[in-house]
Amino acid sequence: MAVATRTSAVPPWLDALLRDRGIQVASMVGLLAIWELFSFLVGEFAGTSIMPGPIDVAPRFFRLVASGEFIGPLLETLGRTGLGFLVAFVLGMAIGIASAKVIVVKAATGLTMNILLFAPTLVVIYLGTAMVGVGNITVAAVAGLLVAPNVSIYMRDVLSDFDPDLTAMADSYRVPTRQRVVDVYLPYLVPSMLAASRVAFSQAWKIVMLMEVFGQPGGLGYEIRSSYYIYDLQRMLSFLIVFVVALLVVEQGIRIAEHRLVKWQK
Amino acid sequence: MTVARPGSNELQPPASGHDIELHNVTLRFPRPDGKGTLPVYENFTLDIERGSFTVLLGPSGCGKSTLLNLIDGLLTPTSADSVKVLGRDVRTDPDVTRHTAYVFQSARLLKWKTLRGNVEFGLKGLGVQPRERWDELMKKYFGIVGLTDFTKYYPHQVSGGMQQRAAIVRAWVNEPQILLMDEPFSHLDEITAAELRRELITLWSRDEQRRTVVFVTHDISEAVQLGSRIIMLTPRPAEICFEQIVDLPWPRTDADERSFEIEKRLRLVFAERAGVKA
Ligand SMILES: Nc1ncnc2c1ncn2[C@@H]1O[C@H](COP(=O)(O)OP(=O)(O)O)[C@@H](O)[C@H]1O
Ligand SMILES: [Mg+2]
């Protein structure tokens, strides 16, 4: 049976994205409403308005955006996240592929990966900071260590799922190694690599933020911490919104890449 | 690297006249529990002559797919005097399997390539030269199986029957001397299967090149419809328990009395000899 082509002019991946986007906007509005209601209730029952709602925060947020004050911290956090992500992704891919291919590596890394997977994030952050000190190396090491297991376990399982019948098919057509890599293994892995990178990026991002909140100088997390110390909750929440928006933008970017690159998928 | 295009006229049959020669082949798989081995073939011998349409008929699990894998060099026997294709042993001369094409039981298409892309994958793998011929070859075989309008579709966009047709194109497009087919129509609905059987037999019987087909099935009426020679295998370790030459013109139908008689006889023998061993 042939696939029924949609009548709309937008390409299917964009169409899907837009449909998703509609739901996303609706849920975002819902979230803001709950936040406003919550802050109102806190004000009612606690007597003081300690919890600003979105309507209170909005002017501060827009001033923050308009002044460009957010750019420096955002770039700093993004840079660290990129660094941590890179370490995690390279390490995770390497361990994942190696443990799918070599049984000894799987045995040797399996337990470590699981321990790291369940290690409490804050404890590792404290340990890392105590041992290596503050600085971007610590950030890269901690984020790498905490995120790599997710990537490696995921990639290992994806690779183990590879259909041996396809290998036999390629054998039958006497396909040389280079062609196998380009036409079989890479296309098979790309969707999973993109999915893994989406997850890895958001995890690295959160870990970097945590590290900034708990001691690293600079970045969005540092701004949030300092706002907290001077009890400027509106400023704190404004930075938090910057954090969330940036994360969503990057995530969406990877999604678009997925739709473009993986056009053969259902 | 230049490879003589499989199927070209320079490809002479070996002196024996047998395109495939399996002599004293023994194959034992390790059992999954690690305890001992599972003998699938013990000193198995079979010669297949050029231009024959040989059907291997046997109960499931007896080793039919395994036999095709051995011929295509995808499996190495535990021991064998010879596993020869076109007079060359596939163990020492694996490149000779460029002249065999294998249609698997499932399509085994790359889902990230279009139907055309999948066919090109095979042509590229085999290093078929010159590249300019690819278009012409693909056009011909996509046309034969009725997929001309679907070459740009991805596998998930077409039916299972169409996927299997594309897999057939991938195997035949190169016009190889030997066609190995492993229950290629068993996953299809009966109407599509009958249609493809008819296409296959027409294509093969009209071909001047006298291609050799080894066709695996567990379906007796399919065997009688297609085979010029039917070989019946017993359960593991597989042995040839019966052979039947079918000297009837194609296309054949169940309505034909002579093929009906043969089918009846085969059913009797099959029940008697190819049943589960005690
Ligand atoms: N790679 C393998 N490892 C172990 N056992 C196998 C393997 N391939 C097939 N077998 C076993 O060999 C026997 C024959 O298999 P097969 O050739 O697929 O049978 P069929 O006649 O149904 O095509 C079966 O019992 C199967 O379980
Ligand atoms: Mg089989």
Coordinates of C-alpha atoms and ligand atoms in Angstrom, one line a residue:
Chain A
M1 CA 0.0 0.0 0.0
A2 CA 1.2 3.5 -0.7
V3 CA 1.5 6.1 1.9
A4 CA -1.3 8.6 1.9
T5 CA 0.3 12.0 1.3
R6 CA -1.1 14.8 3.3
T7 CA -2.7 17.6 1.3
S8 CA -0.9 20.4 3.2
A9 CA 2.1 22.0 1.6
V10 CA 4.3 21.8 4.7
P11 CA 6.8 18.9 4.8
P12 CA 5.6 16.1 7.2
W13 CA 8.4 16.6 9.7
L14 CA 7.4 20.3 10.1
D15 CA 3.8 19.4 10.2
A16 CA 4.4 16.9 13.0
L17 CA 6.5 19.5 14.8
L18 CA 3.8 22.2 14.5
R19 CA 1.2 19.8 15.8
D20 CA 3.4 19.0 18.8
R21 CA 4.1 22.7 19.2
G22 CA 0.4 23.5 19.6
I23 CA 0.1 21.0 22.4
Q24 CA 3.3 22.3 23.9
V25 CA 2.0 25.9 23.9
A26 CA -1.3 24.8 25.5
S27 CA 0.5 22.9 28.3
M28 CA 2.8 25.9 28.9
V29 CA -0.1 28.2 29.4
G30 CA -1.6 25.6 31.7
L31 CA 1.7 25.5 33.7
L32 CA 1.7 29.3 34.0
A33 CA -1.8 29.2 35.2
I34 CA -1.0 26.7 37.9
W35 CA 2.0 28.7 38.9
E36 CA -0.1 31.9 39.2
L37 CA -2.8 30.0 41.2
F38 CA -0.1 28.5 43.5
S39 CA 1.5 31.8 44.2
F40 CA -1.9 33.3 44.9
L41 CA -2.8 30.5 47.3
V42 CA 0.6 30.8 49.0
G43 CA -0.1 34.5 49.5
E44 CA -3.6 33.8 50.8
F45 CA -2.7 31.2 53.4
A46 CA 0.8 32.3 54.4
G47 CA -0.4 35.9 54.6
T48 CA 2.6 37.3 52.8
S49 CA 3.2 37.2 49.1
I50 CA 6.6 35.3 49.3
M51 CA 6.0 33.4 46.1
P52 CA 5.8 35.7 43.0
G53 CA 3.6 34.5 40.3
P54 CA 4.2 34.8 36.5
I55 CA 2.5 38.2 36.3
D56 CA 4.9 39.5 38.9
V57 CA 7.9 38.0 37.3
A58 CA 7.1 38.9 33.7
P59 CA 8.3 42.5 33.8
R60 CA 11.6 41.5 35.4
F61 CA 12.0 38.7 32.9
F62 CA 11.5 40.9 29.9
R63 CA 13.8 43.6 31.4
L64 CA 16.4 40.8 31.8
V65 CA 16.0 39.8 28.2
A66 CA 15.9 43.3 26.8
S67 CA 19.0 44.4 28.7
G68 CA 20.9 41.5 27.4
E69 CA 22.1 40.8 30.9
F70 CA 21.2 37.2 30.5
I71 CA 23.6 36.6 27.6
G72 CA 26.8 36.4 29.5
P73 CA 25.7 33.8 32.1
L74 CA 23.7 31.9 29.5
L75 CA 26.8 31.5 27.2
E76 CA 28.9 30.5 30.2
T77 CA 26.4 27.8 31.1
L78 CA 26.0 26.7 27.5
G79 CA 29.7 26.5 27.1
R80 CA 30.2 24.3 30.2
T81 CA 27.2 22.2 29.1
G82 CA 28.8 21.7 25.7
L83 CA 32.0 20.6 27.3
G84 CA 30.3 18.2 29.7
F85 CA 28.1 16.9 26.9
L86 CA 31.1 16.3 24.6
V87 CA 33.0 14.4 27.3
A88 CA 29.8 12.3 28.2
F89 CA 28.9 11.7 24.6
V90 CA 32.4 10.6 23.4
L91 CA 33.0 8.5 26.5
G92 CA 29.5 7.0 26.4
M93 CA 29.6 6.2 22.7
A94 CA 33.1 4.6 23.0
I95 CA 32.1 2.5 26.0
G96 CA 28.7 1.6 24.5
I97 CA 30.1 0.5 21.2
A98 CA 33.0 -1.4 22.8
S99 CA 30.8 -3.2 25.3
A100 CA 28.3 -4.2 22.5
K101 CA 31.2 -5.6 20.5
V102 CA 33.6 -7.0 23.1
I103 CA 32.1 -9.2 25.8
V104 CA 35.0 -8.4 28.2
V105 CA 34.3 -4.7 28.0
K106 CA 30.7 -5.3 28.8
A107 CA 31.6 -7.3 31.8
A108 CA 34.2 -4.8 32.9
T109 CA 32.1 -1.7 32.5
G110 CA 28.6 -2.9 33.2
L111 CA 28.6 -2.6 37.0
T112 CA 30.5 0.7 37.0
M113 CA 28.0 2.1 34.5
N114 CA 25.1 1.0 36.7
I115 CA 26.6 2.4 39.8
L116 CA 27.2 5.7 38.1
L117 CA 23.7 5.6 36.7
F118 CA 22.2 5.4 40.2
A119 CA 24.8 7.6 41.9
P120 CA 23.2 10.6 43.6
T121 CA 24.1 13.6 41.5
L122 CA 24.8 16.0 44.3
V123 CA 27.1 13.7 46.0
V124 CA 29.2 13.3 42.9
I125 CA 29.2 17.0 42.4
Y126 CA 30.5 17.6 46.0
L127 CA 33.1 14.8 45.6
G128 CA 34.3 16.2 42.3
T129 CA 34.5 19.7 43.5
A130 CA 36.3 18.6 46.7
M131 CA 38.8 16.5 44.7
V132 CA 39.4 18.6 41.6
G133 CA 38.3 22.0 42.9
V134 CA 36.1 24.5 41.1
G135 CA 36.7 25.1 37.4
N136 CA 35.6 23.9 34.0
I137 CA 37.6 20.7 34.2
T138 CA 35.6 19.6 37.2
V139 CA 32.4 20.5 35.3
A140 CA 33.4 18.5 32.3
A141 CA 34.5 15.5 34.5
V142 CA 31.5 15.4 36.7
A143 CA 29.0 15.9 33.8
G144 CA 30.9 13.4 31.8
L145 CA 30.9 10.8 34.6
L146 CA 27.2 11.3 35.4
V147 CA 25.9 11.4 31.8
A148 CA 28.2 8.9 30.0
P149 CA 26.5 5.8 31.5
N150 CA 23.1 6.8 30.0
V151 CA 24.7 7.2 26.6
S152 CA 26.8 4.0 26.9
I153 CA 24.0 1.8 28.1
Y154 CA 21.6 3.1 25.6
M155 CA 24.0 2.7 22.7
R156 CA 25.1 -0.7 23.8
D157 CA 21.5 -1.9 23.8
V158 CA 20.8 -0.3 20.5
L159 CA 23.8 -2.1 19.0
S160 CA 22.9 -5.4 20.5
D161 CA 19.5 -5.0 18.8
F162 CA 21.1 -4.9 15.4
D163 CA 19.6 -7.6 13.2
P164 CA 22.2 -10.3 12.4
D165 CA 20.1 -11.1 9.3
L166 CA 21.2 -7.8 7.9
T167 CA 24.8 -8.7 8.4
A168 CA 24.2 -12.0 6.6
M169 CA 22.5 -10.1 3.8
A170 CA 25.5 -7.8 3.5
D171 CA 27.8 -10.8 3.6
S172 CA 25.8 -12.4 0.8
Y173 CA 26.3 -9.3 -1.4
R174 CA 30.0 -9.3 -0.4
V175 CA 29.6 -5.8 0.8
P176 CA 33.0 -4.3 1.8
T177 CA 33.6 -2.8 5.2
R178 CA 33.5 0.8 4.1
Q179 CA 30.2 0.4 2.5
R180 CA 28.9 -1.4 5.5
V181 CA 29.8 1.4 7.8
V182 CA 28.4 4.1 5.5
D183 CA 25.2 2.3 4.3
V184 CA 24.4 0.1 7.1
Y185 CA 25.9 0.9 10.5
L186 CA 25.8 4.7 10.4
P187 CA 22.2 5.0 9.2
Y188 CA 21.2 2.4 11.8
L189 CA 22.9 4.4 14.6
V190 CA 22.2 8.0 13.6
P191 CA 18.6 8.1 15.0
S192 CA 19.7 6.6 18.3
M193 CA 22.8 8.9 18.5
L194 CA 20.5 11.9 18.1
A195 CA 18.1 10.6 20.7
A196 CA 21.0 9.9 23.0
S197 CA 22.4 13.3 22.4
R198 CA 19.1 15.0 23.2
V199 CA 18.9 13.2 26.5
A200 CA 22.6 13.7 27.3
F201 CA 22.4 17.4 26.5
S202 CA 19.5 18.1 28.9
Q203 CA 21.2 16.0 31.6
A204 CA 24.5 17.8 31.2
W205 CA 22.7 21.1 31.3
K206 CA 20.9 20.3 34.5
I207 CA 24.1 19.0 36.1
V208 CA 26.1 22.1 35.1
M209 CA 23.3 24.3 36.6
L210 CA 23.5 22.4 39.8
M211 CA 27.2 22.8 40.0
E212 CA 26.9 26.5 39.4
V213 CA 24.2 26.7 42.1
F214 CA 26.5 24.8 44.4
G215 CA 29.7 26.6 44.0
Q216 CA 31.0 27.1 40.4
P217 CA 31.4 30.8 39.7
G218 CA 29.5 32.3 36.8
G219 CA 26.7 31.0 34.7
L220 CA 22.9 30.9 35.1
G221 CA 23.2 28.8 38.2
Y222 CA 25.4 31.3 39.9
E223 CA 22.9 34.1 39.1
I224 CA 20.2 32.0 40.6
R225 CA 22.2 31.4 43.7
S226 CA 23.1 35.0 44.1
S227 CA 19.5 36.1 43.6
Y228 CA 18.5 33.6 46.3
Y229 CA 21.1 35.1 48.7
I230 CA 19.7 38.6 48.3
Y231 CA 16.2 37.1 48.4
D232 CA 15.3 38.5 44.9
L233 CA 12.9 35.8 43.9
Q234 CA 11.7 37.6 40.8
R235 CA 15.3 37.8 39.5
M236 CA 15.8 34.2 40.4
L237 CA 12.7 33.0 38.6
S238 CA 13.6 35.2 35.6
F239 CA 16.9 33.4 35.3
L240 CA 15.1 30.1 35.8
I241 CA 12.9 30.9 32.8
V242 CA 15.9 31.7 30.7
F243 CA 17.3 28.3 31.7
V244 CA 14.1 26.5 30.7
V245 CA 13.7 28.4 27.4
A246 CA 17.3 27.8 26.4
L247 CA 16.9 24.1 27.1
L248 CA 13.7 23.8 25.1
V249 CA 15.3 25.6 22.2
V250 CA 18.3 23.3 22.0
E251 CA 16.1 20.2 22.5
Q252 CA 13.8 21.4 19.7
G253 CA 16.9 22.0 17.5
I254 CA 18.0 18.4 17.9
R255 CA 14.5 17.3 17.2
I256 CA 14.4 19.1 13.9
A257 CA 17.8 17.6 13.0
E258 CA 16.3 14.2 13.8
H259 CA 13.3 14.8 11.5
R260 CA 15.5 16.0 8.7
L261 CA 18.2 13.3 8.9
V262 CA 15.9 10.4 9.6
K263 CA 13.3 11.0 7.0
W264 CA 12.9 7.3 6.3
Q265 CA 11.3 6.7 9.6
K266 CA 7.6 6.3 10.2
Chain B
M1 CA 38.8 -4.4 -8.7
T2 CA 37.1 -5.7 -11.8
V3 CA 34.7 -8.5 -11.6
A4 CA 33.4 -10.3 -14.6
R5 CA 29.7 -9.6 -14.6
P6 CA 28.0 -12.6 -13.1
G7 CA 25.9 -14.2 -15.7
S8 CA 28.0 -13.1 -18.6
N9 CA 28.8 -15.7 -21.2
E10 CA 32.4 -16.3 -20.2
L11 CA 31.0 -18.2 -17.2
Q12 CA 31.3 -21.8 -18.3
P13 CA 29.8 -24.6 -16.3
P14 CA 32.4 -26.8 -14.5
A15 CA 33.4 -30.0 -16.2
S16 CA 31.1 -32.0 -14.0
G17 CA 28.1 -30.0 -15.3
H18 CA 27.2 -29.4 -11.7
D19 CA 26.9 -25.8 -10.7
I20 CA 26.8 -26.8 -7.0
E21 CA 28.7 -29.7 -5.5
L22 CA 28.3 -30.6 -1.8
H23 CA 30.4 -33.6 -0.9
N24 CA 30.4 -35.2 2.5
V25 CA 29.3 -32.1 4.3
T26 CA 29.0 -32.2 8.1
L27 CA 27.6 -29.3 10.0
R28 CA 27.0 -29.3 13.8
F29 CA 25.8 -26.3 15.6
P30 CA 26.8 -25.8 19.2
R31 CA 23.7 -26.2 21.4
P32 CA 22.5 -23.0 23.1
D33 CA 23.0 -24.6 26.6
G34 CA 26.6 -25.3 25.7
K35 CA 26.1 -29.1 26.1
G36 CA 27.3 -30.8 23.0
T37 CA 26.4 -30.1 19.4
L38 CA 23.3 -30.3 17.2
P39 CA 24.1 -32.3 14.1
V40 CA 22.2 -30.7 11.1
Y41 CA 24.2 -32.5 8.4
E42 CA 26.3 -35.7 8.6
N43 CA 28.2 -36.6 5.5
F44 CA 25.6 -35.0 3.3
T45 CA 26.2 -35.1 -0.5
L46 CA 24.2 -33.3 -3.2
D47 CA 25.1 -32.3 -6.7
I48 CA 23.0 -29.7 -8.6
E49 CA 23.3 -29.5 -12.3
R50 CA 23.3 -26.4 -14.4
G51 CA 20.0 -25.2 -15.6
S52 CA 17.9 -27.2 -13.1
F53 CA 15.2 -25.9 -10.9
T54 CA 15.9 -27.9 -7.8
V55 CA 13.4 -27.7 -5.0
L56 CA 14.5 -28.7 -1.5
L57 CA 11.5 -30.0 0.4
G58 CA 11.7 -30.7 4.1
P59 CA 10.0 -30.3 7.4
S60 CA 10.8 -27.0 9.2
G61 CA 14.0 -27.1 11.3
C62 CA 15.6 -29.8 9.2
G63 CA 18.3 -27.6 7.8
K64 CA 17.1 -26.1 4.5
S65 CA 18.1 -22.5 5.2
T66 CA 21.4 -23.8 6.6
L67 CA 22.1 -25.6 3.3
L68 CA 21.6 -22.4 1.3
N69 CA 23.8 -20.5 3.8
L70 CA 26.5 -23.1 3.2
I71 CA 26.2 -22.7 -0.5
D72 CA 26.4 -18.9 -0.3
G73 CA 29.4 -19.1 2.0
L74 CA 27.6 -17.5 4.9
L75 CA 28.2 -20.6 7.0
T76 CA 31.3 -22.8 7.2
P77 CA 30.7 -26.5 7.6
T78 CA 32.3 -28.4 10.5
S79 CA 33.9 -30.5 7.8
A80 CA 33.4 -31.2 4.1
D81 CA 35.2 -32.7 1.1
S82 CA 33.8 -29.9 -1.0
V83 CA 31.4 -27.1 -1.0
K84 CA 31.7 -26.0 -4.6
V85 CA 30.0 -23.4 -6.6
L86 CA 30.8 -23.3 -10.3
G87 CA 33.6 -25.7 -9.6
R88 CA 35.3 -23.5 -6.9
D89 CA 35.2 -24.2 -3.2
V90 CA 33.5 -21.3 -1.4
R91 CA 35.7 -21.8 1.6
T92 CA 38.9 -21.1 -0.2
D93 CA 37.4 -18.9 -2.9
P94 CA 34.6 -16.9 -1.3
D95 CA 34.4 -14.5 -4.2
V96 CA 32.8 -17.2 -6.3
T97 CA 29.6 -16.5 -4.4
R98 CA 29.3 -13.3 -6.4
H99 CA 27.6 -15.6 -8.9
T100 CA 25.0 -16.7 -6.4
A101 CA 22.1 -14.5 -5.4
Y102 CA 20.1 -15.3 -2.3
V103 CA 16.5 -14.4 -1.7
F104 CA 15.9 -14.8 2.0
Q105 CA 12.7 -15.8 3.7
S106 CA 12.1 -12.2 4.8
A107 CA 13.0 -9.3 2.6
R108 CA 15.9 -8.0 4.7
L109 CA 15.8 -4.6 3.2
L110 CA 17.6 -1.6 4.7
K111 CA 14.7 0.5 6.0
W112 CA 16.7 3.7 5.6
K113 CA 17.0 3.2 1.9
T114 CA 14.4 3.4 -0.8
L115 CA 13.6 0.3 -2.8
R116 CA 15.9 1.5 -5.5
G117 CA 18.6 2.3 -2.9
N118 CA 18.3 -1.2 -1.6
V119 CA 18.9 -2.7 -5.0
E120 CA 21.8 -0.3 -5.6
F121 CA 23.2 -1.5 -2.3
G122 CA 23.5 -5.0 -3.7
L123 CA 24.9 -3.8 -7.0
K124 CA 27.5 -1.7 -5.2
G125 CA 28.4 -4.5 -2.8
L126 CA 29.1 -6.9 -5.7
G127 CA 31.0 -4.2 -7.6
V128 CA 28.9 -4.6 -10.7
Q129 CA 30.5 -2.8 -13.6
P130 CA 30.0 -0.7 -15.6
R131 CA 27.8 1.5 -13.4
E132 CA 26.0 2.8 -16.5
R133 CA 24.3 -0.6 -16.8
W134 CA 22.7 -0.3 -13.4
D135 CA 19.8 1.8 -14.6
E136 CA 18.9 -0.5 -17.4
L137 CA 19.1 -3.6 -15.2
M138 CA 17.0 -2.0 -12.5
K139 CA 14.4 -0.8 -14.9
K140 CA 14.1 -4.3 -16.4
Y141 CA 13.7 -6.1 -13.1
F142 CA 11.6 -3.5 -11.3
G143 CA 9.3 -3.8 -14.3
I144 CA 9.2 -7.6 -14.2
V145 CA 8.0 -7.6 -10.6
G146 CA 5.7 -4.6 -11.1
L147 CA 7.4 -2.1 -8.9
T148 CA 8.3 0.5 -11.5
D149 CA 6.2 3.2 -9.8
F150 CA 7.5 2.4 -6.3
T151 CA 11.3 2.6 -6.6
K152 CA 11.4 5.8 -4.6
Y153 CA 9.4 4.4 -1.7
Y154 CA 10.9 3.4 1.6
P155 CA 10.2 -0.1 2.7
H156 CA 7.7 0.9 5.4
Q157 CA 5.7 2.7 2.8
V158 CA 4.9 -0.5 0.8
S159 CA 3.3 -3.8 1.6
G160 CA 5.2 -7.0 2.7
G161 CA 4.7 -8.4 -0.7
M162 CA 6.2 -5.4 -2.4
Q163 CA 9.1 -5.5 0.0
Q164 CA 9.7 -9.1 -1.0
R165 CA 9.5 -8.2 -4.7
A166 CA 12.2 -5.5 -4.1
A167 CA 14.3 -8.2 -2.4
I168 CA 13.9 -10.4 -5.4
V169 CA 14.9 -7.5 -7.7
R170 CA 18.0 -7.0 -5.5
A171 CA 18.9 -10.6 -6.0
W172 CA 18.2 -11.0 -9.7
V173 CA 19.1 -7.6 -11.0
N174 CA 22.7 -8.7 -11.5
E175 CA 21.6 -11.7 -13.5
P176 CA 23.6 -14.2 -11.5
Q177 CA 24.1 -17.8 -12.6
I178 CA 22.7 -19.3 -9.4
L179 CA 19.6 -18.3 -7.5
L180 CA 19.1 -19.4 -4.0
M181 CA 15.6 -18.9 -2.7
D182 CA 14.6 -19.6 0.9
E183 CA 10.8 -20.0 1.2
P184 CA 10.6 -16.6 -0.5
F185 CA 6.8 -16.5 -0.8
S186 CA 5.9 -18.1 2.5
H187 CA 5.2 -14.8 4.3
L188 CA 2.9 -13.6 1.5
D189 CA -0.8 -14.0 1.0
E190 CA -1.7 -16.8 -1.4
I191 CA -2.7 -14.5 -4.3
T192 CA 0.5 -12.6 -4.3
A193 CA 2.5 -15.8 -3.8
A194 CA 0.9 -17.4 -6.8
E195 CA 1.5 -14.4 -8.9
L196 CA 5.2 -14.2 -8.0
R197 CA 5.6 -17.9 -8.5
R198 CA 4.2 -17.5 -12.0
E199 CA 6.5 -14.6 -12.7
L200 CA 9.5 -16.5 -11.4
I201 CA 8.9 -19.6 -13.4
T202 CA 8.1 -17.6 -16.6
L203 CA 11.3 -15.6 -16.2
W204 CA 13.4 -18.7 -15.5
S205 CA 12.0 -21.0 -18.2
R206 CA 12.3 -18.4 -20.9
D207 CA 15.8 -17.4 -20.0
E208 CA 18.4 -18.6 -22.6
Q209 CA 21.1 -18.5 -20.0
R210 CA 20.0 -21.7 -18.2
R211 CA 20.2 -20.4 -14.7
T212 CA 20.4 -22.8 -11.8
V213 CA 17.8 -22.3 -9.1
V214 CA 17.8 -23.9 -5.6
F215 CA 14.4 -23.3 -4.1
V216 CA 13.6 -24.2 -0.5
T217 CA 10.0 -24.8 0.6
H218 CA 8.0 -27.0 3.0
D219 CA 5.0 -26.6 0.7
I220 CA 4.4 -29.7 -1.5
S221 CA 2.2 -28.1 -4.1
E222 CA 4.6 -25.2 -4.5
A223 CA 7.4 -27.8 -5.0
V224 CA 5.4 -29.5 -7.7
Q225 CA 4.4 -26.3 -9.4
L226 CA 8.0 -25.1 -9.7
G227 CA 10.6 -27.9 -9.6
S228 CA 12.3 -29.8 -12.4
R229 CA 13.8 -31.9 -9.6
I230 CA 12.4 -32.2 -6.1
I231 CA 14.6 -33.4 -3.3
M232 CA 13.0 -34.4 0.0
L233 CA 14.9 -34.1 3.2
T234 CA 14.4 -35.9 6.5
P235 CA 14.5 -34.2 9.9
R236 CA 17.9 -33.6 11.5
P237 CA 20.4 -34.8 10.7
A238 CA 19.0 -34.2 7.2
E239 CA 19.3 -36.9 4.6
I240 CA 17.8 -37.2 1.2
C241 CA 14.9 -39.6 1.5
F242 CA 13.3 -39.2 -1.8
E243 CA 13.9 -37.6 -5.2
Q244 CA 11.5 -36.8 -8.0
I245 CA 12.2 -35.5 -11.5
V246 CA 9.2 -33.5 -12.7
D247 CA 9.3 -33.5 -16.5
L248 CA 6.3 -31.3 -17.1
P249 CA 6.1 -27.9 -19.0
W250 CA 5.5 -24.7 -17.1
P251 CA 3.4 -23.0 -16.0
R252 CA 1.8 -25.9 -14.1
T253 CA -1.5 -25.9 -12.3
D254 CA -3.1 -28.1 -9.7
A255 CA -5.7 -28.8 -12.3
D256 CA -3.2 -30.7 -14.4
E257 CA -3.7 -34.4 -13.7
R258 CA -0.1 -35.4 -14.0
S259 CA 1.1 -32.8 -11.5
F260 CA -1.8 -33.7 -9.3
E261 CA -0.6 -37.4 -9.3
I262 CA 3.0 -36.4 -8.4
E263 CA 1.7 -34.2 -5.6
K264 CA -0.3 -37.0 -4.2
R265 CA 2.6 -39.4 -4.3
L266 CA 4.9 -36.8 -2.6
R267 CA 2.3 -36.3 0.1
L268 CA 2.4 -40.0 0.9
V269 CA 6.1 -40.2 0.9
F270 CA 6.4 -37.0 2.9
A271 CA 4.1 -38.3 5.6
E272 CA 6.0 -41.6 5.6
R273 CA 9.6 -40.6 5.5
A274 CA 10.0 -36.9 6.4
G275 CA 7.9 -37.1 9.5
V276 CA 9.5 -36.6 12.9
K277 CA 12.1 -39.2 13.6
A278 CA 11.6 -41.5 16.5
Ligands
LIG1 N1 23.2 -20.1 14.0 C1 22.7 -21.2 14.5 N2 23.2 -21.7 15.7 C2 22.6 -22.8 16.3 N3 21.7 -23.5 15.7 C3 21.2 -23.2 14.5 C4 21.6 -22.0 13.9 N4 21.0 -21.9 12.7 C5 20.1 -22.9 12.6 N5 20.2 -23.7 13.7 C6 19.5 -24.9 14.0 O1 19.7 -25.8 12.9 C7 18.5 -26.4 12.5 C8 18.2 -26.2 11.1 O2 17.9 -24.8 10.9 P1 17.4 -24.2 9.5 O3 18.3 -24.6 8.5 O4 17.0 -22.8 9.7 O5 16.0 -25.1 9.3 P2 14.9 -24.9 8.1 O6 14.9 -26.2 7.4 O7 13.6 -24.7 8.8 O8 15.3 -23.8 7.3 C9 17.4 -25.9 13.5 O9 17.2 -26.9 14.5 C10 18.0 -24.7 14.0 O10 17.5 -24.5 15.3
MG2 MG 14.4 -21.9 7.0

